mmCIF file of C-alpha atoms and ligand atoms in Angstrom:
data_model
loop_
_atom_site.group_PDB
_atom_site.id
_atom_site.type_symbol
_atom_site.label_atom_id
_atom_site.label_comp_id
_atom_site.label_asym_id
_atom_site.label_seq_id
_atom_site.Cartn_x
_atom_site.Cartn_y
_atom_site.Cartn_z
ATOM 1 C CA UNK A 925 0.000 0.000 0.000
ATOM 2 C CA UNK A 926 1.321 3.393 -1.051
ATOM 3 C CA UNK A 927 1.751 5.911 1.813
ATOM 4 C CA UNK A 928 0.028 9.293 1.957
ATOM 5 C CA UNK A 929 3.028 11.378 0.872
ATOM 6 C CA UNK A 930 3.956 9.055 -1.986
ATOM 7 C CA UNK A 931 0.318 9.188 -3.113
ATOM 8 C CA UNK A 932 0.325 13.000 -3.152
ATOM 9 C CA UNK A 933 3.645 13.041 -5.036
ATOM 10 C CA UNK A 934 2.590 10.432 -7.577
ATOM 11 C CA UNK A 935 -0.878 11.667 -8.436
ATOM 12 C CA UNK A 936 -1.121 15.332 -7.497
ATOM 13 C CA UNK A 937 2.171 17.201 -7.047
ATOM 14 C CA UNK A 938 3.969 18.737 -10.050
ATOM 15 C CA UNK A 939 1.176 17.930 -12.462
ATOM 16 C CA UNK A 940 -0.673 20.233 -14.802
ATOM 17 C CA UNK A 941 -0.190 23.965 -14.862
ATOM 18 C CA UNK A 942 2.724 25.866 -13.456
ATOM 19 C CA UNK A 943 1.464 29.414 -13.036
ATOM 20 C CA UNK A 944 3.747 32.383 -12.402
ATOM 21 C CA UNK A 945 1.419 33.742 -9.716
ATOM 22 C CA UNK A 946 1.987 30.646 -7.537
ATOM 23 C CA UNK A 947 4.740 31.831 -5.186
ATOM 24 C CA UNK A 948 4.698 28.503 -3.310
ATOM 25 C CA UNK A 949 2.583 25.480 -4.244
ATOM 26 C CA UNK A 950 2.196 21.918 -2.920
ATOM 27 C CA UNK A 951 4.690 20.813 -0.257
ATOM 28 C CA UNK A 952 4.651 23.382 2.524
ATOM 29 C CA UNK A 953 2.071 23.990 5.251
ATOM 30 C CA UNK A 954 0.123 26.322 2.956
ATOM 31 C CA UNK A 955 0.360 27.816 -0.507
ATOM 32 C CA UNK A 956 1.422 31.388 -1.266
ATOM 33 C CA UNK A 957 -0.523 32.997 -4.101
ATOM 34 C CA UNK A 958 -0.116 36.414 -5.707
ATOM 35 C CA UNK A 959 -3.443 38.100 -6.478
ATOM 36 C CA UNK A 960 -2.966 40.649 -9.304
ATOM 37 C CA UNK A 961 -3.021 44.312 -8.241
ATOM 38 C CA UNK A 962 -6.482 45.845 -8.487
ATOM 39 C CA UNK A 963 -8.247 42.494 -8.232
ATOM 40 C CA UNK A 964 -10.307 40.803 -5.547
ATOM 41 C CA UNK A 965 -9.765 37.144 -4.620
ATOM 42 C CA UNK A 966 -12.883 35.071 -5.427
ATOM 43 C CA UNK A 967 -13.142 31.893 -3.288
ATOM 44 C CA UNK A 968 -15.626 29.028 -3.445
ATOM 45 C CA UNK A 969 -15.760 25.452 -2.123
ATOM 46 C CA UNK A 970 -17.921 22.450 -2.974
ATOM 47 C CA UNK A 971 -17.958 18.866 -1.726
ATOM 48 C CA UNK A 972 -18.996 15.839 -3.761
ATOM 49 C CA UNK A 973 -20.069 12.822 -1.709
ATOM 50 C CA UNK A 974 -20.365 9.415 -3.407
ATOM 51 C CA UNK A 975 -24.002 8.346 -3.659
ATOM 52 C CA UNK A 976 -25.247 11.893 -3.024
ATOM 53 C CA UNK A 977 -23.605 14.050 -5.704
ATOM 54 C CA UNK A 978 -22.787 11.280 -8.145
ATOM 55 C CA UNK A 979 -23.975 7.673 -8.521
ATOM 56 C CA UNK A 980 -21.569 5.177 -6.877
ATOM 57 C CA UNK A 981 -20.863 3.645 -10.303
ATOM 58 C CA UNK A 982 -19.600 6.928 -11.847
ATOM 59 C CA UNK A 983 -16.277 6.537 -13.671
ATOM 60 C CA UNK A 984 -13.402 7.998 -11.593
ATOM 61 C CA UNK A 985 -12.281 10.121 -14.578
ATOM 62 C CA UNK A 986 -15.715 11.800 -14.565
ATOM 63 C CA UNK A 987 -15.616 12.271 -10.777
ATOM 64 C CA UNK A 988 -12.283 14.111 -11.065
ATOM 65 C CA UNK A 989 -13.617 16.290 -13.888
ATOM 66 C CA UNK A 990 -16.893 17.077 -12.178
ATOM 67 C CA UNK A 991 -15.374 17.875 -8.767
ATOM 68 C CA UNK A 992 -13.449 20.776 -10.290
ATOM 69 C CA UNK A 993 -16.109 21.653 -12.900
ATOM 70 C CA UNK A 994 -18.780 22.425 -10.291
ATOM 71 C CA UNK A 995 -16.392 24.788 -8.513
ATOM 72 C CA UNK A 996 -15.319 26.515 -11.728
ATOM 73 C CA UNK A 997 -19.014 26.935 -12.479
ATOM 74 C CA UNK A 998 -19.337 28.992 -9.276
ATOM 75 C CA UNK A 999 -16.376 31.141 -10.372
ATOM 76 C CA UNK A 1000 -18.054 31.565 -13.787
ATOM 77 C CA UNK A 1001 -21.228 32.781 -12.084
ATOM 78 C CA UNK A 1002 -19.159 35.448 -10.293
ATOM 79 C CA UNK A 1003 -17.465 36.555 -13.513
ATOM 80 C CA UNK A 1004 -14.146 35.423 -12.034
ATOM 81 C CA UNK A 1005 -11.051 34.176 -13.823
ATOM 82 C CA UNK A 1006 -9.977 30.787 -12.388
ATOM 83 C CA UNK A 1007 -6.418 30.566 -11.101
ATOM 84 C CA UNK A 1008 -5.855 28.035 -8.308
ATOM 85 C CA UNK A 1009 -7.553 25.209 -6.427
ATOM 86 C CA UNK A 1010 -7.035 22.980 -3.400
ATOM 87 C CA UNK A 1011 -8.216 19.386 -3.077
ATOM 88 C CA UNK A 1012 -9.330 17.611 0.110
ATOM 89 C CA UNK A 1013 -9.677 13.966 -0.814
ATOM 90 C CA UNK A 1014 -11.167 11.270 1.427
ATOM 91 C CA UNK A 1015 -10.674 7.763 0.023
ATOM 92 C CA UNK A 1016 -11.704 4.331 1.292
ATOM 93 C CA UNK A 1017 -8.389 2.966 -0.051
ATOM 94 C CA UNK A 1018 -5.481 4.021 -2.274
ATOM 95 C CA UNK A 1019 -6.511 2.225 -5.458
ATOM 96 C CA UNK A 1020 -3.938 2.973 -8.190
ATOM 97 C CA UNK A 1021 -6.328 2.581 -11.144
ATOM 98 C CA UNK A 1022 -8.919 4.789 -9.465
ATOM 99 C CA UNK A 1023 -6.367 7.500 -8.601
ATOM 100 C CA UNK A 1024 -4.879 7.440 -12.108
ATOM 101 C CA UNK A 1025 -8.278 7.960 -13.742
ATOM 102 C CA UNK A 1026 -9.495 10.471 -11.135
ATOM 103 C CA UNK A 1027 -6.390 12.636 -11.426
ATOM 104 C CA UNK A 1028 -6.486 12.455 -15.250
ATOM 105 C CA UNK A 1029 -10.071 13.809 -15.255
ATOM 106 C CA UNK A 1030 -9.175 16.464 -12.699
ATOM 107 C CA UNK A 1031 -6.105 17.727 -14.556
ATOM 108 C CA UNK A 1032 -7.879 17.621 -17.935
ATOM 109 C CA UNK A 1033 -10.357 20.289 -16.877
ATOM 110 C CA UNK A 1034 -7.742 22.146 -14.794
ATOM 111 C CA UNK A 1035 -5.616 22.482 -17.942
ATOM 112 C CA UNK A 1036 -8.579 23.655 -19.988
ATOM 113 C CA UNK A 1037 -9.086 26.572 -17.583
ATOM 114 C CA UNK A 1038 -5.447 27.189 -16.582
ATOM 115 C CA UNK A 1039 -6.153 26.368 -12.924
ATOM 116 C CA UNK A 1040 -3.265 25.068 -10.803
ATOM 117 C CA UNK A 1041 -3.590 22.637 -7.885
ATOM 118 C CA UNK A 1042 -1.723 24.332 -5.020
ATOM 119 C CA UNK A 1043 -2.485 22.157 -1.979
ATOM 120 C CA UNK A 1044 -4.897 19.874 -0.248
ATOM 121 C CA UNK A 1045 -5.435 17.172 2.298
ATOM 122 C CA UNK A 1046 -5.609 13.391 1.974
ATOM 123 C CA UNK A 1047 -7.520 11.200 4.434
ATOM 124 C CA UNK A 1048 -9.061 7.747 4.640
ATOM 125 C CA UNK A 1049 -12.838 7.308 4.879
ATOM 126 C CA UNK A 1050 -15.970 7.078 2.701
ATOM 127 C CA UNK A 1051 -15.281 8.600 -0.745
ATOM 128 C CA UNK A 1052 -15.712 12.366 -0.696
ATOM 129 C CA UNK A 1053 -14.016 15.116 -2.648
ATOM 130 C CA UNK A 1054 -13.845 18.736 -1.558
ATOM 131 C CA UNK A 1055 -12.362 21.304 -3.900
ATOM 132 C CA UNK A 1056 -11.827 24.937 -3.143
ATOM 133 C CA UNK A 1057 -11.455 27.016 -6.292
ATOM 134 C CA UNK A 1058 -9.821 30.423 -6.218
ATOM 135 C CA UNK A 1059 -9.865 33.057 -8.881
ATOM 136 C CA UNK A 1060 -9.942 36.808 -9.248
ATOM 137 C CA UNK A 1061 -12.010 39.623 -10.666
ATOM 138 C CA UNK A 1062 -11.315 43.358 -10.991
ATOM 139 C CA UNK A 1063 -12.151 45.035 -7.647
ATOM 140 C CA UNK A 1064 -15.881 45.805 -7.622
ATOM 141 C CA UNK A 1065 -16.394 44.015 -10.931
ATOM 142 C CA UNK A 1066 -17.575 40.537 -9.881
ATOM 143 C CA UNK A 1067 -21.122 39.452 -10.730
ATOM 144 C CA UNK A 1068 -23.588 38.981 -7.855
ATOM 145 C CA UNK A 1069 -27.054 37.561 -7.338
ATOM 146 C CA UNK A 1070 -28.420 40.819 -6.012
ATOM 147 C CA UNK A 1071 -28.514 43.221 -8.970
ATOM 148 C CA UNK A 1072 -31.609 42.146 -10.948
ATOM 149 C CA UNK A 1073 -34.140 44.947 -11.552
ATOM 150 C CA UNK A 1074 -37.681 44.979 -13.004
ATOM 151 C CA UNK A 1075 -37.541 44.962 -16.805
ATOM 152 C CA UNK A 1076 -34.222 43.075 -16.982
ATOM 153 C CA UNK A 1077 -34.206 40.166 -19.428
ATOM 154 C CA UNK A 1078 -33.469 36.690 -17.973
ATOM 155 C CA UNK A 1079 -31.082 34.470 -19.944
ATOM 156 C CA UNK A 1080 -29.740 30.930 -19.620
ATOM 157 C CA UNK A 1081 -26.756 29.366 -21.373
ATOM 158 C CA UNK A 1082 -26.663 25.943 -23.044
ATOM 159 C CA UNK A 1083 -29.576 23.537 -22.637
ATOM 160 C CA UNK A 1084 -31.365 22.584 -19.394
ATOM 161 C CA UNK A 1085 -32.586 19.258 -18.032
ATOM 162 C CA UNK A 1086 -30.041 16.942 -19.675
ATOM 163 C CA UNK A 1087 -28.265 15.911 -16.482
ATOM 164 C CA UNK A 1088 -31.486 15.440 -14.512
ATOM 165 C CA UNK A 1089 -32.944 13.250 -17.255
ATOM 166 C CA UNK A 1090 -29.678 11.273 -17.394
ATOM 167 C CA UNK A 1091 -29.895 10.641 -13.666
ATOM 168 C CA UNK A 1092 -33.450 9.340 -14.010
ATOM 169 C CA UNK A 1093 -32.175 6.914 -16.654
ATOM 170 C CA UNK A 1094 -29.459 5.678 -14.285
ATOM 171 C CA UNK A 1095 -31.979 5.288 -11.456
ATOM 172 C CA UNK A 1096 -34.203 3.298 -13.807
ATOM 173 C CA UNK A 1097 -37.053 5.771 -14.112
ATOM 174 C CA UNK A 1098 -36.027 7.387 -17.395
ATOM 175 C CA UNK A 1099 -37.775 6.955 -20.706
ATOM 176 C CA UNK A 1100 -35.131 7.606 -23.356
ATOM 177 C CA UNK A 1101 -33.330 5.395 -25.858
ATOM 178 C CA UNK A 1102 -29.885 3.933 -25.137
ATOM 179 C CA UNK A 1103 -28.255 6.447 -27.546
ATOM 180 C CA UNK A 1104 -30.035 9.347 -25.887
ATOM 181 C CA UNK A 1105 -28.950 8.078 -22.466
ATOM 182 C CA UNK A 1106 -25.288 8.144 -23.584
ATOM 183 C CA UNK A 1107 -25.662 11.725 -24.831
ATOM 184 C CA UNK A 1108 -27.422 12.839 -21.623
ATOM 185 C CA UNK A 1109 -24.968 11.039 -19.330
ATOM 186 C CA UNK A 1110 -22.141 13.065 -20.872
ATOM 187 C CA UNK A 1111 -23.816 16.212 -19.605
ATOM 188 C CA UNK A 1112 -24.245 14.683 -16.139
ATOM 189 C CA UNK A 1113 -20.647 13.454 -15.886
ATOM 190 C CA UNK A 1114 -18.760 16.200 -17.735
ATOM 191 C CA UNK A 1115 -20.352 19.593 -17.042
ATOM 192 C CA UNK A 1116 -18.708 22.495 -18.900
ATOM 193 C CA UNK A 1117 -18.296 25.517 -16.637
ATOM 194 C CA UNK A 1118 -19.270 28.651 -18.595
ATOM 195 C CA UNK A 1119 -16.129 30.595 -17.710
ATOM 196 C CA UNK A 1120 -15.887 32.522 -21.004
ATOM 197 C CA UNK A 1121 -19.516 33.611 -20.687
ATOM 198 C CA UNK A 1122 -19.024 34.696 -17.065
ATOM 199 C CA UNK A 1123 -16.022 36.843 -18.015
ATOM 200 C CA UNK A 1124 -17.922 38.420 -20.912
ATOM 201 C CA UNK A 1125 -20.842 39.232 -18.589
ATOM 202 C CA UNK A 1126 -18.790 41.535 -16.357
ATOM 203 C CA UNK A 1127 -20.183 45.043 -16.748
ATOM 204 C CA UNK A 1128 -23.098 43.658 -18.773
ATOM 205 C CA UNK A 1129 -25.216 41.375 -16.536
ATOM 206 C CA UNK A 1130 -27.054 42.871 -13.563
ATOM 207 C CA UNK A 1131 -27.125 39.517 -11.696
ATOM 208 C CA UNK A 1132 -25.914 35.954 -12.267
ATOM 209 C CA UNK A 1133 -26.021 32.476 -10.711
ATOM 210 C CA UNK A 1134 -24.982 29.035 -11.878
ATOM 211 C CA UNK A 1135 -27.657 26.350 -12.128
ATOM 212 C CA UNK A 1136 -26.767 23.514 -9.777
ATOM 213 C CA UNK A 1137 -30.081 22.833 -8.021
ATOM 214 C CA UNK A 1138 -32.545 23.469 -10.859
ATOM 215 C CA UNK A 1139 -33.716 26.629 -12.642
ATOM 216 C CA UNK A 1140 -36.701 27.362 -10.384
ATOM 217 C CA UNK A 1141 -34.654 27.073 -7.177
ATOM 218 C CA UNK A 1142 -31.586 28.925 -8.447
ATOM 219 C CA UNK A 1143 -33.455 31.720 -10.239
ATOM 220 C CA UNK A 1144 -35.426 31.938 -6.981
ATOM 221 C CA UNK A 1145 -32.138 32.784 -5.189
ATOM 222 C CA UNK A 1146 -31.498 35.646 -7.621
ATOM 223 C CA UNK A 1147 -35.040 36.953 -7.115
ATOM 224 C CA UNK A 1148 -34.742 36.779 -3.322
ATOM 225 C CA UNK A 1149 -31.295 38.434 -3.283
ATOM 226 C CA UNK A 1150 -32.496 41.162 -5.650
ATOM 227 C CA UNK A 1151 -35.907 41.721 -3.984
ATOM 228 C CA UNK A 1152 -37.799 41.177 -7.256
ATOM 229 C CA UNK A 1153 -39.963 38.567 -9.022
ATOM 230 C CA UNK A 1154 -39.994 37.115 -12.525
ATOM 231 C CA UNK A 1155 -42.122 35.597 -15.232
ATOM 232 C CA UNK A 1156 -40.548 32.970 -17.461
ATOM 233 C CA UNK A 1157 -41.781 31.304 -20.606
ATOM 234 C CA UNK A 1158 -40.880 27.576 -20.364
ATOM 235 C CA UNK A 1159 -41.418 27.153 -24.109
ATOM 236 C CA UNK A 1160 -38.349 29.362 -24.689
ATOM 237 C CA UNK A 1161 -35.968 27.330 -22.501
ATOM 238 C CA UNK A 1162 -33.348 25.768 -24.790
ATOM 239 C CA UNK A 1163 -33.532 21.962 -24.822
ATOM 240 C CA UNK A 1164 -31.305 19.274 -26.307
ATOM 241 C CA UNK A 1165 -32.983 16.890 -28.762
ATOM 242 C CA UNK A 1166 -33.441 14.072 -26.185
ATOM 243 C CA UNK A 1167 -34.942 16.425 -23.586
ATOM 244 C CA UNK A 1168 -37.193 18.072 -26.198
ATOM 245 C CA UNK A 1169 -38.443 14.646 -27.294
ATOM 246 C CA UNK A 1170 -38.982 13.558 -23.689
ATOM 247 C CA UNK A 1171 -40.863 16.694 -22.598
ATOM 248 C CA UNK A 1172 -42.830 16.680 -25.870
ATOM 249 C CA UNK A 1173 -44.225 13.224 -25.302
ATOM 250 C CA UNK A 1174 -44.574 13.291 -21.498
ATOM 251 C CA UNK A 1175 -45.495 16.990 -20.957
ATOM 252 C CA UNK A 1176 -43.246 16.577 -17.876
ATOM 253 C CA UNK A 1177 -41.030 19.653 -17.525
ATOM 254 C CA UNK A 1178 -39.746 18.861 -14.033
ATOM 255 C CA UNK A 1179 -36.272 17.870 -15.257
ATOM 256 C CA UNK A 1180 -35.983 21.250 -17.017
ATOM 257 C CA UNK A 1181 -37.436 23.487 -14.276
ATOM 258 C CA UNK A 1182 -36.416 21.613 -11.134
ATOM 259 C CA UNK A 1183 -33.694 19.163 -12.203
ATOM 260 C CA UNK A 1184 -30.208 19.687 -10.866
ATOM 261 C CA UNK A 1185 -26.664 19.491 -12.199
ATOM 262 C CA UNK A 1186 -27.131 21.698 -15.278
ATOM 263 C CA UNK A 1187 -24.091 23.889 -14.489
ATOM 264 C CA UNK A 1188 -25.297 26.467 -16.964
ATOM 265 C CA UNK A 1189 -25.480 30.162 -16.088
ATOM 266 C CA UNK A 1190 -28.702 32.066 -15.469
ATOM 267 C CA UNK A 1191 -28.284 35.842 -15.575
ATOM 268 C CA UNK A 1192 -30.196 39.068 -16.011
ATOM 269 C CA UNK A 1193 -29.406 41.933 -18.358
ATOM 270 C CA UNK A 1194 -30.943 45.428 -18.423
ATOM 271 C CA UNK A 1195 -32.951 45.983 -21.607
ATOM 272 C CA UNK A 1196 -30.529 48.724 -22.721
ATOM 273 C CA UNK A 1197 -27.616 46.252 -22.813
ATOM 274 C CA UNK A 1198 -29.389 43.371 -24.555
ATOM 275 C CA UNK A 1199 -28.133 44.231 -28.057
ATOM 276 C CA UNK A 1200 -24.554 44.590 -26.777
ATOM 277 C CA UNK A 1201 -24.852 41.277 -24.914
ATOM 278 C CA UNK A 1202 -26.086 39.320 -27.906
ATOM 279 C CA UNK A 1203 -23.312 40.777 -30.091
ATOM 280 C CA UNK A 1204 -20.538 40.021 -27.557
ATOM 281 C CA UNK A 1205 -21.738 36.552 -26.671
ATOM 282 C CA UNK A 1206 -22.681 35.173 -30.078
ATOM 283 C CA UNK A 1207 -20.858 31.838 -30.347
ATOM 284 C CA UNK A 1208 -19.321 31.909 -26.829
ATOM 285 C CA UNK A 1209 -19.586 28.632 -24.854
ATOM 286 C CA UNK A 1210 -22.930 26.880 -25.371
ATOM 287 C CA UNK A 1211 -24.858 29.936 -26.597
ATOM 288 C CA UNK A 1212 -27.515 31.845 -24.661
ATOM 289 C CA UNK A 1213 -31.274 32.289 -24.808
ATOM 290 C CA UNK A 1214 -33.754 34.796 -23.264
ATOM 291 C CA UNK A 1215 -36.386 32.961 -21.211
ATOM 292 C CA UNK A 1216 -38.269 35.656 -19.316
ATOM 293 C CA UNK A 1217 -38.352 39.045 -17.636
ATOM 294 C CA UNK A 1218 -37.762 40.379 -14.122
ATOM 295 C CA UNK A 1219 -40.861 41.936 -12.541
ATOM 296 C CA UNK A 1220 -41.394 44.055 -9.429
ATOM 297 C CA UNK A 1221 -43.936 41.681 -7.830
ATOM 298 C CA UNK A 1222 -42.135 38.961 -5.807
ATOM 299 C CA UNK A 1223 -42.461 35.281 -6.804
ATOM 300 C CA UNK A 1224 -41.605 33.183 -9.840
ATOM 301 C CA UNK A 1225 -44.305 32.881 -12.471
ATOM 302 C CA UNK A 1226 -44.607 30.772 -15.594
ATOM 303 C CA UNK A 1227 -46.469 31.631 -18.788
ATOM 304 C CA UNK A 1228 -48.306 28.570 -20.137
ATOM 305 C CA UNK A 1229 -48.836 27.918 -23.858
ATOM 306 C CA UNK A 1230 -52.357 29.360 -23.668
ATOM 307 C CA UNK A 1231 -50.977 32.596 -22.168
ATOM 308 C CA UNK A 1232 -52.214 31.850 -18.629
ATOM 309 C CA UNK A 1233 -49.730 32.771 -15.892
ATOM 310 C CA UNK A 1234 -49.274 30.580 -12.829
ATOM 311 C CA UNK A 1235 -47.003 30.619 -9.790
ATOM 312 C CA UNK A 1236 -44.076 28.162 -9.782
ATOM 313 C CA UNK A 1237 -43.016 26.483 -6.522
ATOM 314 C CA UNK A 1238 -39.260 26.848 -5.891
ATOM 315 C CA UNK A 1239 -38.608 23.082 -6.048
ATOM 316 C CA UNK A 1240 -35.003 21.945 -6.118
ATOM 317 C CA UNK A 1241 -32.607 19.572 -4.428
ATOM 318 C CA UNK A 1242 -32.111 20.246 -0.723
ATOM 319 C CA UNK A 1243 -29.805 18.269 1.557
ATOM 320 C CA UNK A 1244 -31.711 19.131 4.740
HETATM 321 P P1 ADP B 1224 -0.208 19.490 6.817
HETATM 322 O O1 ADP B 1224 -0.025 18.333 7.735
HETATM 323 O O2 ADP B 1224 0.745 20.620 7.059
HETATM 324 O O3 ADP B 1224 -1.632 19.932 6.703
HETATM 325 P P2 ADP B 1224 -0.200 17.551 4.749
HETATM 326 O O4 ADP B 1224 0.711 16.529 5.286
HETATM 327 O O5 ADP B 1224 -1.665 17.339 4.873
HETATM 328 O O6 ADP B 1224 0.209 18.964 5.361
HETATM 329 O O7 ADP B 1224 0.126 17.795 3.201
HETATM 330 C C1 ADP B 1224 1.443 17.974 2.756
HETATM 331 C C2 ADP B 1224 1.445 18.832 1.517
HETATM 332 O O8 ADP B 1224 0.751 18.161 0.481
HETATM 333 C C3 ADP B 1224 0.737 20.176 1.726
HETATM 334 O O9 ADP B 1224 1.411 21.140 0.951
HETATM 335 C C4 ADP B 1224 -0.636 19.912 1.192
HETATM 336 O O10 ADP B 1224 -1.220 21.100 0.708
HETATM 337 C C5 ADP B 1224 -0.365 18.912 0.064
HETATM 338 N N1 ADP B 1224 -1.484 17.993 -0.179
HETATM 339 C C6 ADP B 1224 -2.009 17.061 0.653
HETATM 340 N N2 ADP B 1224 -2.993 16.352 0.057
HETATM 341 C C7 ADP B 1224 -3.101 16.854 -1.191
HETATM 342 C C8 ADP B 1224 -3.926 16.561 -2.299
HETATM 343 N N3 ADP B 1224 -4.882 15.611 -2.260
HETATM 344 N N4 ADP B 1224 -3.752 17.288 -3.421
HETATM 345 C C9 ADP B 1224 -2.842 18.257 -3.467
HETATM 346 N N5 ADP B 1224 -2.021 18.576 -2.482
HETATM 347 C C10 ADP B 1224 -2.133 17.892 -1.338
HETATM 348 MG MG1 MG B 1225 1.153 21.786 8.543
#
């Protein structure tokens, strides 16, 4: 059995990026990081627990990818540029094949976003992965949840509901073909943090959040933080072909409105900046689509096909 320090050296130290702003990385009691002048440090942390955040059978390569992806998604929602991350890894045992695949997935996405692993902690126990991602944004320039105002247009990136529908397939309650399941599972296992979109939204969006717990719940957080309400048009929410086919035949929109794990961005833009936004963001990441409007009256409303408006309950995944 490999010891803790050999494990860190073999799988995590001196791999991936070597950034100039890392004064001191893995190997000391803490890392020393140089935040660029005029910037604020943006810090976020997320834990993935086996059986809660990913099915036990998930490939270790996907677990490594997703553990960092969900954190980078939070940085994207803040309009931050990723720079560094730390990794607290709890493992039932030091399985070489598992660690090789996990670290390959982790460093693949780290490389894609120029994020350097600068420290961590390694312990034995039930599988759980905690990553803290650190980035920066110009002082005062980060995006927040609190800036949405009545009249602002609500946008989402990419397509919604893919990951939630994939999870239903894995749990045996899905209703898609085997090919569709493969396509959907890719979205569940390999979320793409919308970093480029987040950066482009600085100075443009009035509020932003990333979609981890479902559109209704997460847009609800923006509305609460901003002291406003909204009306969305579910027919305008962008859907992948498998999700469009599924919702078309079942009329069940719950995976789109209340599914989790989308890791797309939801943001608001004042009417006056909409033209600028669509010009700047054409072709960036997974595209973007207007789905509704911020209103003064609190609450989240939905416009049905017949034009009737009804209140939407803020359903979403909650741990407690
Ligand atoms: P300490 O006892 O001072 O907390 P550790 O013995 O836990 O330090 O870790 C030794 C070094 O290895 C530290 O620099 C720490 O940040 C790093 N490290 C430990 N585990 C990991 C990991 N899973 N990934 C990256 N770096 C790690
Ligand atoms: Mg120490």
